Coordinates of N, CA, C and O in Angstrom, one line a residue:
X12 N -3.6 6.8 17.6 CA -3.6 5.4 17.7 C -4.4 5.0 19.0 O -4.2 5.8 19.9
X13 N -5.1 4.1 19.2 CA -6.2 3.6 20.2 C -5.3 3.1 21.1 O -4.3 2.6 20.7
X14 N -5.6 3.3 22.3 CA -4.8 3.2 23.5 C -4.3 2.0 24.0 O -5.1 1.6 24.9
X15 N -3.3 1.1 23.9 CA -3.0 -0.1 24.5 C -2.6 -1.1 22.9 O -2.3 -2.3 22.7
X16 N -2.5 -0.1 22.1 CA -1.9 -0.6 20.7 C -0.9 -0.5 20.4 O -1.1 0.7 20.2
X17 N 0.2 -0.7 20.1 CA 1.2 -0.7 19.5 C 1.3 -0.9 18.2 O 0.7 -1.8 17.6
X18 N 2.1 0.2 17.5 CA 2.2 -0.6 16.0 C 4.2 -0.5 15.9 O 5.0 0.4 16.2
X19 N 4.2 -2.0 15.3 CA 5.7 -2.2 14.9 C 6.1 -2.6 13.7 O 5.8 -3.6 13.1
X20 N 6.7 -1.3 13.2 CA 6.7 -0.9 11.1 C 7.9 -2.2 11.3 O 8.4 -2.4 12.4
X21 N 8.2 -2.9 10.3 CA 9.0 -4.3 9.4 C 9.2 -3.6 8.3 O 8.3 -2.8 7.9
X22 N 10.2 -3.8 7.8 CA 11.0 -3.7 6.5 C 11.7 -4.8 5.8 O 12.9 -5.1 6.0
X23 N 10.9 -5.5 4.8 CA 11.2 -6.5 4.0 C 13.1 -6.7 3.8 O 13.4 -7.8 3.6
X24 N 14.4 -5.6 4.0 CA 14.9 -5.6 3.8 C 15.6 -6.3 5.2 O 16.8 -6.2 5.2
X25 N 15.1 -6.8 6.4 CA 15.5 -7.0 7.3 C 15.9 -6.3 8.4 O 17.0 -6.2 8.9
X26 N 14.4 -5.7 8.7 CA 14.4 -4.9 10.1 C 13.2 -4.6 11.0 O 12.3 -3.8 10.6
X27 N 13.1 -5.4 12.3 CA 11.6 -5.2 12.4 C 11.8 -4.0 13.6 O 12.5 -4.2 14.6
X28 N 11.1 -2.9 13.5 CA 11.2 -1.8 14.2 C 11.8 -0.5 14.0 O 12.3 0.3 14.7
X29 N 11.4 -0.4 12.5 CA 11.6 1.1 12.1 C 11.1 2.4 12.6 O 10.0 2.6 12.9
X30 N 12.0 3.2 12.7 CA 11.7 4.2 13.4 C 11.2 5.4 12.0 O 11.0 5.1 10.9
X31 N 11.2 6.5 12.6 CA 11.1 7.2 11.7 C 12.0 8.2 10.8 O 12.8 8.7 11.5
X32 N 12.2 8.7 9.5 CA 13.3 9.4 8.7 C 14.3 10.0 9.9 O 13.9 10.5 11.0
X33 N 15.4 9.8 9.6 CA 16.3 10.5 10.4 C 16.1 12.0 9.9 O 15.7 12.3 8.8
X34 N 16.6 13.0 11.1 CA 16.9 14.7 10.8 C 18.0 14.5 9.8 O 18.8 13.6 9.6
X35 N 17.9 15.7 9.1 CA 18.7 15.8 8.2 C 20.0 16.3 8.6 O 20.0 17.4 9.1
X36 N 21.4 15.4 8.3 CA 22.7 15.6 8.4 C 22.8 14.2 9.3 O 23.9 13.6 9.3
X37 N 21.9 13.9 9.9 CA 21.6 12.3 10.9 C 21.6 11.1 10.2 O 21.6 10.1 10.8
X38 N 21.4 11.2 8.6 CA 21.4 9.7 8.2 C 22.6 9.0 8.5 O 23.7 9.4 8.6
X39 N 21.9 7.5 8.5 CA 23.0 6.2 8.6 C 22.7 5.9 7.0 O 21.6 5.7 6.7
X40 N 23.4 5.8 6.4 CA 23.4 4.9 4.9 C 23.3 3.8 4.9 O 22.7 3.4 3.9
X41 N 23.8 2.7 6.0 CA 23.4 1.8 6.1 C 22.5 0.7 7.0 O 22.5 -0.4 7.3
X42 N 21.4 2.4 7.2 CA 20.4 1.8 8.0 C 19.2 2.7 7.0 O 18.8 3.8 7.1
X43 N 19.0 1.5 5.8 CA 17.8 1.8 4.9 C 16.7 1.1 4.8 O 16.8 -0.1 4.7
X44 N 15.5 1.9 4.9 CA 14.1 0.6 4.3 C 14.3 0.2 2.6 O 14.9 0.9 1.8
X45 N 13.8 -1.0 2.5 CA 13.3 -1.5 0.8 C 13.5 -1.1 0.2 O 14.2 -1.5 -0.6
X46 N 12.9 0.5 0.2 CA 12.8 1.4 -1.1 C 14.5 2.1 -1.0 O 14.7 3.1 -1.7
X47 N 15.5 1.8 -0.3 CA 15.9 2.4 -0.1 C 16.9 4.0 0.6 O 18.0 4.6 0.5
X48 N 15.8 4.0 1.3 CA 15.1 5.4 2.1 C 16.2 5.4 3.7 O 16.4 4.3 4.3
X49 N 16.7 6.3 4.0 CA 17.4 6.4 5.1 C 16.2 6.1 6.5 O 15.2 6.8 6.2
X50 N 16.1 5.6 7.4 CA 15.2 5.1 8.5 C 16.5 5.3 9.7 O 17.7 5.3 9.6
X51 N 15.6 5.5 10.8 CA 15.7 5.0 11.9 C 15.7 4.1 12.6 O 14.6 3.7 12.3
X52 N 16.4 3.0 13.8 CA 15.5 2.5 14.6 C 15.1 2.1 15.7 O 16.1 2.0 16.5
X53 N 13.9 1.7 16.2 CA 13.6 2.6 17.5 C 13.9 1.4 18.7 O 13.9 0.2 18.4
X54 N 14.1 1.7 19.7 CA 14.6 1.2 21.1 C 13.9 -0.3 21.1 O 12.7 -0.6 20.9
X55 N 15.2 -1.1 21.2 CA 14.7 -2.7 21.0 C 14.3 -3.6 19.5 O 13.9 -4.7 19.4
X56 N 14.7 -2.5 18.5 CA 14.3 -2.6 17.0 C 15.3 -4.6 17.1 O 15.6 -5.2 18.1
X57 N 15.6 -4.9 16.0 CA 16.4 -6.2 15.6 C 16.6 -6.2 14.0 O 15.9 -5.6 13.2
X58 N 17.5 -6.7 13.7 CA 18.2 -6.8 12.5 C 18.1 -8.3 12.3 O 18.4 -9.1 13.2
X59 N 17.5 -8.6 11.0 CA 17.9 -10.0 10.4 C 18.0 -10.2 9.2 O 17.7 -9.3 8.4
X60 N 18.5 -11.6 8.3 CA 18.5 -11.8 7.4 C 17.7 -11.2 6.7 O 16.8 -10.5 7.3
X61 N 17.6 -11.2 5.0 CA 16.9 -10.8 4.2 C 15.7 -12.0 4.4 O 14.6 -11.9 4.9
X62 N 16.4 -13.2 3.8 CA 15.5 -14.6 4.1 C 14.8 -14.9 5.1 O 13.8 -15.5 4.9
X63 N 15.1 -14.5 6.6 CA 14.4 -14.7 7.4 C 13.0 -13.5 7.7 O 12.0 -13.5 8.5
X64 N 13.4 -12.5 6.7 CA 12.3 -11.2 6.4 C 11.0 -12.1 6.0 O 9.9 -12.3 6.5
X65 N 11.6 -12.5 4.7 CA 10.7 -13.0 3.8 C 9.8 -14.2 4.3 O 8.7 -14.5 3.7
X66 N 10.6 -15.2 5.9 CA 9.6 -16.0 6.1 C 8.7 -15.2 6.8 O 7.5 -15.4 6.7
X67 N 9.1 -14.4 7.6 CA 8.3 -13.4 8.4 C 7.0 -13.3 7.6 O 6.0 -13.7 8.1
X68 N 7.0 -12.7 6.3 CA 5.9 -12.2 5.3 C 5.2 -13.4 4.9 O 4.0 -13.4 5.0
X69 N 6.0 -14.7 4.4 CA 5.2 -15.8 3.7 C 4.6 -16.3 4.7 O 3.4 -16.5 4.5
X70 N 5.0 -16.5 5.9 CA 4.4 -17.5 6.9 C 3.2 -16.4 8.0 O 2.9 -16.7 9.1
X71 N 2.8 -15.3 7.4 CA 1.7 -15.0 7.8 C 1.9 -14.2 9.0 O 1.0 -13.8 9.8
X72 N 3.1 -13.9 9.0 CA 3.3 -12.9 11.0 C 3.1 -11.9 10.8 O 3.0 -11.2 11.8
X73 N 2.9 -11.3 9.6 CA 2.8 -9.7 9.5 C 1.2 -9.4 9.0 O 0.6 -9.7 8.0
X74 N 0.8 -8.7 10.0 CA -0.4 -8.3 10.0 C -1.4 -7.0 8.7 O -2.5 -7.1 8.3
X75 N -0.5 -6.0 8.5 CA -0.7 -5.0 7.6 C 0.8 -4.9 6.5 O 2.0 -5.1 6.7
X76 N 0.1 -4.6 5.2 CA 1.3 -4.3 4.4 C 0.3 -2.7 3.9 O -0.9 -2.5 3.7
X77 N 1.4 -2.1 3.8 CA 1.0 -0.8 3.1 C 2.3 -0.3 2.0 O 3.4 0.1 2.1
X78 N 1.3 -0.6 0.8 CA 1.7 0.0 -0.4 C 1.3 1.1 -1.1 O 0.3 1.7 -0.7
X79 N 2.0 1.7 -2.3 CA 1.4 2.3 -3.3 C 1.1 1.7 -4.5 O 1.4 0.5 -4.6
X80 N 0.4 2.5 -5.4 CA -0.3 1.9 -6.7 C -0.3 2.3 -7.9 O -0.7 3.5 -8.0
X81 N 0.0 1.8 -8.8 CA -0.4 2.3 -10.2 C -1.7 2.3 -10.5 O -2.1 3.4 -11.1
X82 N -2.8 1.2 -10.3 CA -4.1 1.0 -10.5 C -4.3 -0.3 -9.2 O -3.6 -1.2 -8.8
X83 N -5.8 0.1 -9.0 CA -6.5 -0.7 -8.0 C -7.5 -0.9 -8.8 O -8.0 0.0 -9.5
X84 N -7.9 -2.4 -8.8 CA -9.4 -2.3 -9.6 C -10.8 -2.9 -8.6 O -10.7 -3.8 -7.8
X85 N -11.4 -2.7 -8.8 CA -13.0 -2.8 -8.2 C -12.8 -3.6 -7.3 O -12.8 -3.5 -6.1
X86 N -12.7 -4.6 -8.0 CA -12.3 -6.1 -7.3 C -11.5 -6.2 -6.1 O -11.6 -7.1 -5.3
X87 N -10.3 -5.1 -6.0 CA -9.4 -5.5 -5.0 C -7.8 -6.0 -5.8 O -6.9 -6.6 -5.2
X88 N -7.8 -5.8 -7.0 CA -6.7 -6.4 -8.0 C -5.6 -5.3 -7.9 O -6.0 -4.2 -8.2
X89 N -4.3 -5.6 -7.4 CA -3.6 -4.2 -7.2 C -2.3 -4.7 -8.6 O -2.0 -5.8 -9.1
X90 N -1.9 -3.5 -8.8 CA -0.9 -3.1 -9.8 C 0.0 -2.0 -9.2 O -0.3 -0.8 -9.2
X91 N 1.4 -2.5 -8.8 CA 2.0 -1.6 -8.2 C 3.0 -1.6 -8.6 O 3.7 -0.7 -8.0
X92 N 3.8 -2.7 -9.9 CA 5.0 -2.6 -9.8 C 5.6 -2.4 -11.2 O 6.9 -2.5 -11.2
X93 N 5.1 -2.1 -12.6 CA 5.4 -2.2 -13.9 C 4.0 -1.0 -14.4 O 2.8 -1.1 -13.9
X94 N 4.4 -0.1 -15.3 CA 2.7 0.2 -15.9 C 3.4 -0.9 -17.6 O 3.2 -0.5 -18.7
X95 N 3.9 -1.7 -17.5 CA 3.9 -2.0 -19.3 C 4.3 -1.4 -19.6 O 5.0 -2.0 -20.5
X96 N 4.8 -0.1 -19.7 CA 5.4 1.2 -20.5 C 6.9 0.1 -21.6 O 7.6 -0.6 -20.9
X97 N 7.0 0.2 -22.6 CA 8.0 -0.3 -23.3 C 9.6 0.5 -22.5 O 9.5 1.7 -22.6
X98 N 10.5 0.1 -22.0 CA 11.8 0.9 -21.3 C 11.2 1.1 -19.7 O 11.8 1.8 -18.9
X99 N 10.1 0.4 -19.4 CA 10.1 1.0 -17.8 C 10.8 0.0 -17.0 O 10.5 -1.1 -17.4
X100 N 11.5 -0.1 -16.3 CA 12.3 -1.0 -15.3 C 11.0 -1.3 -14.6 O 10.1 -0.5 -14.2
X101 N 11.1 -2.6 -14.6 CA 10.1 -3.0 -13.5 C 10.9 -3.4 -12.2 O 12.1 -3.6 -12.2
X102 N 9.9 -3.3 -11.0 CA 10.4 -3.0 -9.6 C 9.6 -3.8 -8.9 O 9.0 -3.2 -8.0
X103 N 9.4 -5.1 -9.0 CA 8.2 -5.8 -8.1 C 9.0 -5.8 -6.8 O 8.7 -4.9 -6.0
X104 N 9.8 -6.5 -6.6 CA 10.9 -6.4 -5.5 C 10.0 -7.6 -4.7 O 9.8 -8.8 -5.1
X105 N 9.7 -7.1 -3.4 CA 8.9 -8.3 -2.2 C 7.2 -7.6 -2.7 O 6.5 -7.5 -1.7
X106 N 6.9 -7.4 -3.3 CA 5.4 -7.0 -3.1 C 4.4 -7.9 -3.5 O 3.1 -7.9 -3.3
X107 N 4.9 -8.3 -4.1 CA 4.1 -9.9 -4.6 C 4.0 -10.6 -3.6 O 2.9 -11.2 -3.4
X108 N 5.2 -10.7 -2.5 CA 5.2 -11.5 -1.0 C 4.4 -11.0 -0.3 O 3.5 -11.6 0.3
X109 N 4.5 -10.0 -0.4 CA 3.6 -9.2 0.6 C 2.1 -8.7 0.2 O 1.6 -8.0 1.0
X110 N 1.7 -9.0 -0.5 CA 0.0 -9.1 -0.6 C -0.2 -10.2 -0.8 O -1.3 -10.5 -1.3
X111 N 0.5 -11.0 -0.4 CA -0.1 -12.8 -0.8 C 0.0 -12.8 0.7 O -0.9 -13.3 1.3
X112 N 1.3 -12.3 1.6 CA 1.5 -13.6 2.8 C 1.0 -12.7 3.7 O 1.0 -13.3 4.8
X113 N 0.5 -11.2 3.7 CA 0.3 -10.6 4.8 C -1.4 -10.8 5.2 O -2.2 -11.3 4.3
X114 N -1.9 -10.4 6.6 CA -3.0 -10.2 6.6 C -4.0 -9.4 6.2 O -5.2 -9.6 6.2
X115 N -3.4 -8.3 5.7 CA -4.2 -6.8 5.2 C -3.8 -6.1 4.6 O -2.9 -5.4 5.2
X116 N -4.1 -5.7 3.2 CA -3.4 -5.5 2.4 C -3.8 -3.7 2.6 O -5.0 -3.4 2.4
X117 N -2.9 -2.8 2.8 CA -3.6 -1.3 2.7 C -3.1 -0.5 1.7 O -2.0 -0.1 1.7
X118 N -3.9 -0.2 0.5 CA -2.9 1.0 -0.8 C -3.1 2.4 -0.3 O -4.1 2.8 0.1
X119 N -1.8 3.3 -0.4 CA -2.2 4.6 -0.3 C -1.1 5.4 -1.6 O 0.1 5.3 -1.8
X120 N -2.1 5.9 -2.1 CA -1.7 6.7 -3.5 C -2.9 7.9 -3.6 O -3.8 8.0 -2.9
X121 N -2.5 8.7 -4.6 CA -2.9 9.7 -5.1 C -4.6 9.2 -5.6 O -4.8 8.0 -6.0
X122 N -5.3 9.9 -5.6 CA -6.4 9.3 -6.3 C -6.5 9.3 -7.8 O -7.4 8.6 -8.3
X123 N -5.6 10.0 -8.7 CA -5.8 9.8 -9.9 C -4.0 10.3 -10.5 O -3.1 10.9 -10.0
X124 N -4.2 9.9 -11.6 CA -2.2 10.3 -11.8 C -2.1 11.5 -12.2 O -2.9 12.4 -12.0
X125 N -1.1 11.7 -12.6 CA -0.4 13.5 -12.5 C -1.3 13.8 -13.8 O -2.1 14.8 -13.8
X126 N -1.4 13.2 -14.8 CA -2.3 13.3 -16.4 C -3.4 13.5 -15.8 O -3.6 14.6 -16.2
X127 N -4.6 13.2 -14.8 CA -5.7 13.2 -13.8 C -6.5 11.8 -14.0 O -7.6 11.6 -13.4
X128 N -5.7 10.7 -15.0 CA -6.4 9.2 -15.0 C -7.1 8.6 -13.8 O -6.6 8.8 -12.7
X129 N -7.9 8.0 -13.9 CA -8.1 7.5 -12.7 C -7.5 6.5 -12.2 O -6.9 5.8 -13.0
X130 N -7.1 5.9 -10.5 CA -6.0 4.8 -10.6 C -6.8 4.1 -9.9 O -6.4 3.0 -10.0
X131 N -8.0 4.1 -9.3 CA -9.4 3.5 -8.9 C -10.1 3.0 -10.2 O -11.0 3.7 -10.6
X132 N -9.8 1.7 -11.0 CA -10.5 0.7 -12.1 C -11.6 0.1 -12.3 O -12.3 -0.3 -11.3
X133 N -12.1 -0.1 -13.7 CA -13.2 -1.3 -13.2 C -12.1 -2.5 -13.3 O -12.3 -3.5 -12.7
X134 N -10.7 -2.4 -14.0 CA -9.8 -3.7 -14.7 C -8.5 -3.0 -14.3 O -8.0 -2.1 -15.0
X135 N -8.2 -3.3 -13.6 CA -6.4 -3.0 -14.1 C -5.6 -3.3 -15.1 O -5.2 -4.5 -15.2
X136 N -5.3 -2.5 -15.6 CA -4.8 -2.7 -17.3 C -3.0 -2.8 -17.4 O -2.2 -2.8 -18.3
X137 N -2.8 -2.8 -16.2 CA -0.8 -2.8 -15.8 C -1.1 -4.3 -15.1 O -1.9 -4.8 -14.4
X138 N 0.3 -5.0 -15.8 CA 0.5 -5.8 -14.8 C 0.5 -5.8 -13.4 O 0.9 -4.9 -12.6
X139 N -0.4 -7.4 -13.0 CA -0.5 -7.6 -11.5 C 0.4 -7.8 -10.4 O 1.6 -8.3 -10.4
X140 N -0.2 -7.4 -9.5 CA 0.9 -7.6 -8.3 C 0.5 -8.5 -7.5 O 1.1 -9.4 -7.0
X141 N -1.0 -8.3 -7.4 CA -2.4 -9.5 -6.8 C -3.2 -9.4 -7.5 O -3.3 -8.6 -8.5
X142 N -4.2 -10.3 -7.0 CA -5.9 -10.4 -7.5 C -6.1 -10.4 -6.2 O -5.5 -11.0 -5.4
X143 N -7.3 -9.4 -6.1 CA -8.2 -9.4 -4.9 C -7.2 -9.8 -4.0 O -7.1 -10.9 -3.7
X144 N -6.6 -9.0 -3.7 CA -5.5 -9.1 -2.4 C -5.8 -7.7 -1.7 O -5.9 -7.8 -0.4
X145 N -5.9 -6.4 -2.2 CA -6.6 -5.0 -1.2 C -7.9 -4.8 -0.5 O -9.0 -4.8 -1.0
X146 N -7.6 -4.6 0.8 CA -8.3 -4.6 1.7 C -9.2 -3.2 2.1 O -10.4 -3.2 2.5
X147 N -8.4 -2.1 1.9 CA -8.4 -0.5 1.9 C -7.6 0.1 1.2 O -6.4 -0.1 1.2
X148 N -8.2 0.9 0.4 CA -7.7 2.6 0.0 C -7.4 3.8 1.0 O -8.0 4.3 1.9
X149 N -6.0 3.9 0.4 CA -6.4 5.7 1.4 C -5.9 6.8 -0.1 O -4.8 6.6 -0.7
X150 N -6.9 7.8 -0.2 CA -6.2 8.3 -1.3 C -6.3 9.8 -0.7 O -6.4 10.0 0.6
X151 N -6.3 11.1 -1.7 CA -5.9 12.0 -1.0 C -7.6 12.3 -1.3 O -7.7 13.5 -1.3
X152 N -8.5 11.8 -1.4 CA -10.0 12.4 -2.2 C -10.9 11.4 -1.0 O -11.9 11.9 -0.7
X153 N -10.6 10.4 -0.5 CA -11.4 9.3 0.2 C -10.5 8.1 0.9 O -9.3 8.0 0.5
X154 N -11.0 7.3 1.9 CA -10.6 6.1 2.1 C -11.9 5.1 1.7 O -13.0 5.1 2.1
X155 N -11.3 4.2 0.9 CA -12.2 3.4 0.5 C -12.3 1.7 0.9 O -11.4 1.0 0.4
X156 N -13.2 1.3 1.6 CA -12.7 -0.5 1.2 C -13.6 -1.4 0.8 O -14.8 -1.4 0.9
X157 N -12.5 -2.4 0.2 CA -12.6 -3.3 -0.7 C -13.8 -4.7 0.0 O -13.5 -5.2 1.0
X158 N -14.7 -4.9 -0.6 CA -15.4 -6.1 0.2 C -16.2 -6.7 -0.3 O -17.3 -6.0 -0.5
X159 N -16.2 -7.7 -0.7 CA -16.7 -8.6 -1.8 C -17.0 -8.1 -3.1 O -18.0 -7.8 -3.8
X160 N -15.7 -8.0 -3.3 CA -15.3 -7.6 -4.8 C -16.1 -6.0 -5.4 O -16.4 -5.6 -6.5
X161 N -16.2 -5.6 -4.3 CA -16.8 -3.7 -4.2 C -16.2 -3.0 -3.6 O -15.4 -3.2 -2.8
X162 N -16.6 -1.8 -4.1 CA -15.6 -0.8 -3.3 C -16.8 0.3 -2.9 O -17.6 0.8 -3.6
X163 N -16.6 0.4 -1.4 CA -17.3 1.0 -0.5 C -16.5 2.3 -0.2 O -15.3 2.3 -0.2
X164 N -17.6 3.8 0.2 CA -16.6 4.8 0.4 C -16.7 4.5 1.9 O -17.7 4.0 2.4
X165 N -15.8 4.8 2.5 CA -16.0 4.5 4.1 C -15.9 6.1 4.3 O -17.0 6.6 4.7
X166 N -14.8 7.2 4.2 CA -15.1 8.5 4.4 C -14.3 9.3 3.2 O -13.4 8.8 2.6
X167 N -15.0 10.7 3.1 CA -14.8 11.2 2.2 C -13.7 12.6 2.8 O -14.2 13.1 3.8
X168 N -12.7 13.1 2.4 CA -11.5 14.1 2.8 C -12.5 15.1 2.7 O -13.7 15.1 2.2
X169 N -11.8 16.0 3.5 CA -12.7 17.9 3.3 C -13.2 18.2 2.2 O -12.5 17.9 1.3
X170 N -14.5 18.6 1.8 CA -14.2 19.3 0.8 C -14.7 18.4 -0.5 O -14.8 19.1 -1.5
X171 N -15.0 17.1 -0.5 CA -15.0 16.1 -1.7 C -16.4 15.7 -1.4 O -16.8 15.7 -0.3
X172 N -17.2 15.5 -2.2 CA -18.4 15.0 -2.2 C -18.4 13.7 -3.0 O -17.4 13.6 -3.8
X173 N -19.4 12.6 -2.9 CA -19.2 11.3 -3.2 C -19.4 12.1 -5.0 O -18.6 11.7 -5.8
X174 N -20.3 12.9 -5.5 CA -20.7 13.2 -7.4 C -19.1 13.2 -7.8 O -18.6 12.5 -8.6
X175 N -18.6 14.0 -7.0 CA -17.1 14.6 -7.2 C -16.2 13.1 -7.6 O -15.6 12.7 -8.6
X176 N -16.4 12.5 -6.3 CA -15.2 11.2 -6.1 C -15.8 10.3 -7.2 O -14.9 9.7 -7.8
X177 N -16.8 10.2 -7.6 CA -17.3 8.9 -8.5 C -17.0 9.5 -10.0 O -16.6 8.7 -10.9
X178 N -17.0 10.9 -10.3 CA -16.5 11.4 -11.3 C -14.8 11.2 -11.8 O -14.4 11.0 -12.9
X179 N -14.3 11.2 -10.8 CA -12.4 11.1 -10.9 C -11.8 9.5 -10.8 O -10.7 9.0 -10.8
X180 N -13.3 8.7 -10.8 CA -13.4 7.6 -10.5 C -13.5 6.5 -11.7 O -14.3 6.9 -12.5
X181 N -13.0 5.5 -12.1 CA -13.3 5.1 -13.0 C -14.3 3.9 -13.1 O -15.1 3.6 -14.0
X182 N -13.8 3.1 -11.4 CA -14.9 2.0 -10.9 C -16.1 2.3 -10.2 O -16.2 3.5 -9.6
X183 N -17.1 1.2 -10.0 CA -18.3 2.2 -9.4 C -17.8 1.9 -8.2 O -17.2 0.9 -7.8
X184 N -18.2 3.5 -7.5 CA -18.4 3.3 -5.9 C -19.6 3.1 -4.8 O -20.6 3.8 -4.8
X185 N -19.5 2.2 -4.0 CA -21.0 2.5 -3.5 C -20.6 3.4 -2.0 O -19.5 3.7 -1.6
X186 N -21.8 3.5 -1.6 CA -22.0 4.4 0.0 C -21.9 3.2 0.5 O -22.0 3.1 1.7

């Protein structure tokens, strides 16, 4: 982290100042993030309503949201909360809030699914979560970002060559 930065993790469920997973045998059960997840948190953290979370997100105070993805498409269109599957529970939860009310939308997911599909689109074909709401990719193959409805490689992981990444790729990439 660059020197004189701070970063302070928020949790849509009403907590600004998450710390990180507790050691195991250390969880609090009732100190969880969104997803559910046992957290920590850290010196000076605060507890508040759920509602007062959510103004936090709509009224623009939160600077980064970082999600995962079912599909991202060219454009910056993210799909993170249904694939359509007939029997899938859908799970939008706050993520709709949060690529609309935040400042920077970040996806980090796998680059392509367990089948090896690609989750980098020209279209996203799962229900939306945004249009043109992603800002950056981080996947395990590249970080990519989004910028006038393109997707730029910014750098490429060990080992990955752009032939490679545009292959596993389904939208075009530029340099």
């Amino acid at each position: 982290m660059p020197k004189g930065r701070e970063v302070i993790y928020h949790t849509e469920n009403g907590l600004l100042g998450m710390g990180p997973v507790p050691e195991k045998g250390k969880e609090d059960p009732e100190l969880i993030n969104a997803g559910k997840k046992c957290v920590t948190a850290i010196p000076g953290a605060c507890y508040f309503h759920h509602a007062d979370s959510f103004m936090m997100i709509r009224g623009g105070h939160i600077d980064y949201s970082v999600l995962g993805a079912f599909q991202v498409s060219e454009e910056g269109d993210l799909a993170n909360w249904s694939t359509g599957e007939p029997g899938a529970v859908p799970a939008v939860g706050g993520a709709m809030d949060l690529v609309i009310g935040v400042k920077n939308v970040f996806v980090i997911t796998q680059h392509c699914t367990k089948t090896g599909e690609a989750k980098i689109v020209k279209q996203c074909t799962y229900p939306l979560t945004g249009k043109n709401v992603v800002n950056r990719i981080y996947t395990n193959y590249a970080i990519i970002d989004v910028r006038d409805k393109k997707l730029f490689v910014r750098e490429l992981a060990p080992g990955i060559d752009f032939d490679f990444l545009q292959s596993v790729t389904d939208a075009k990439l530029n340099i």
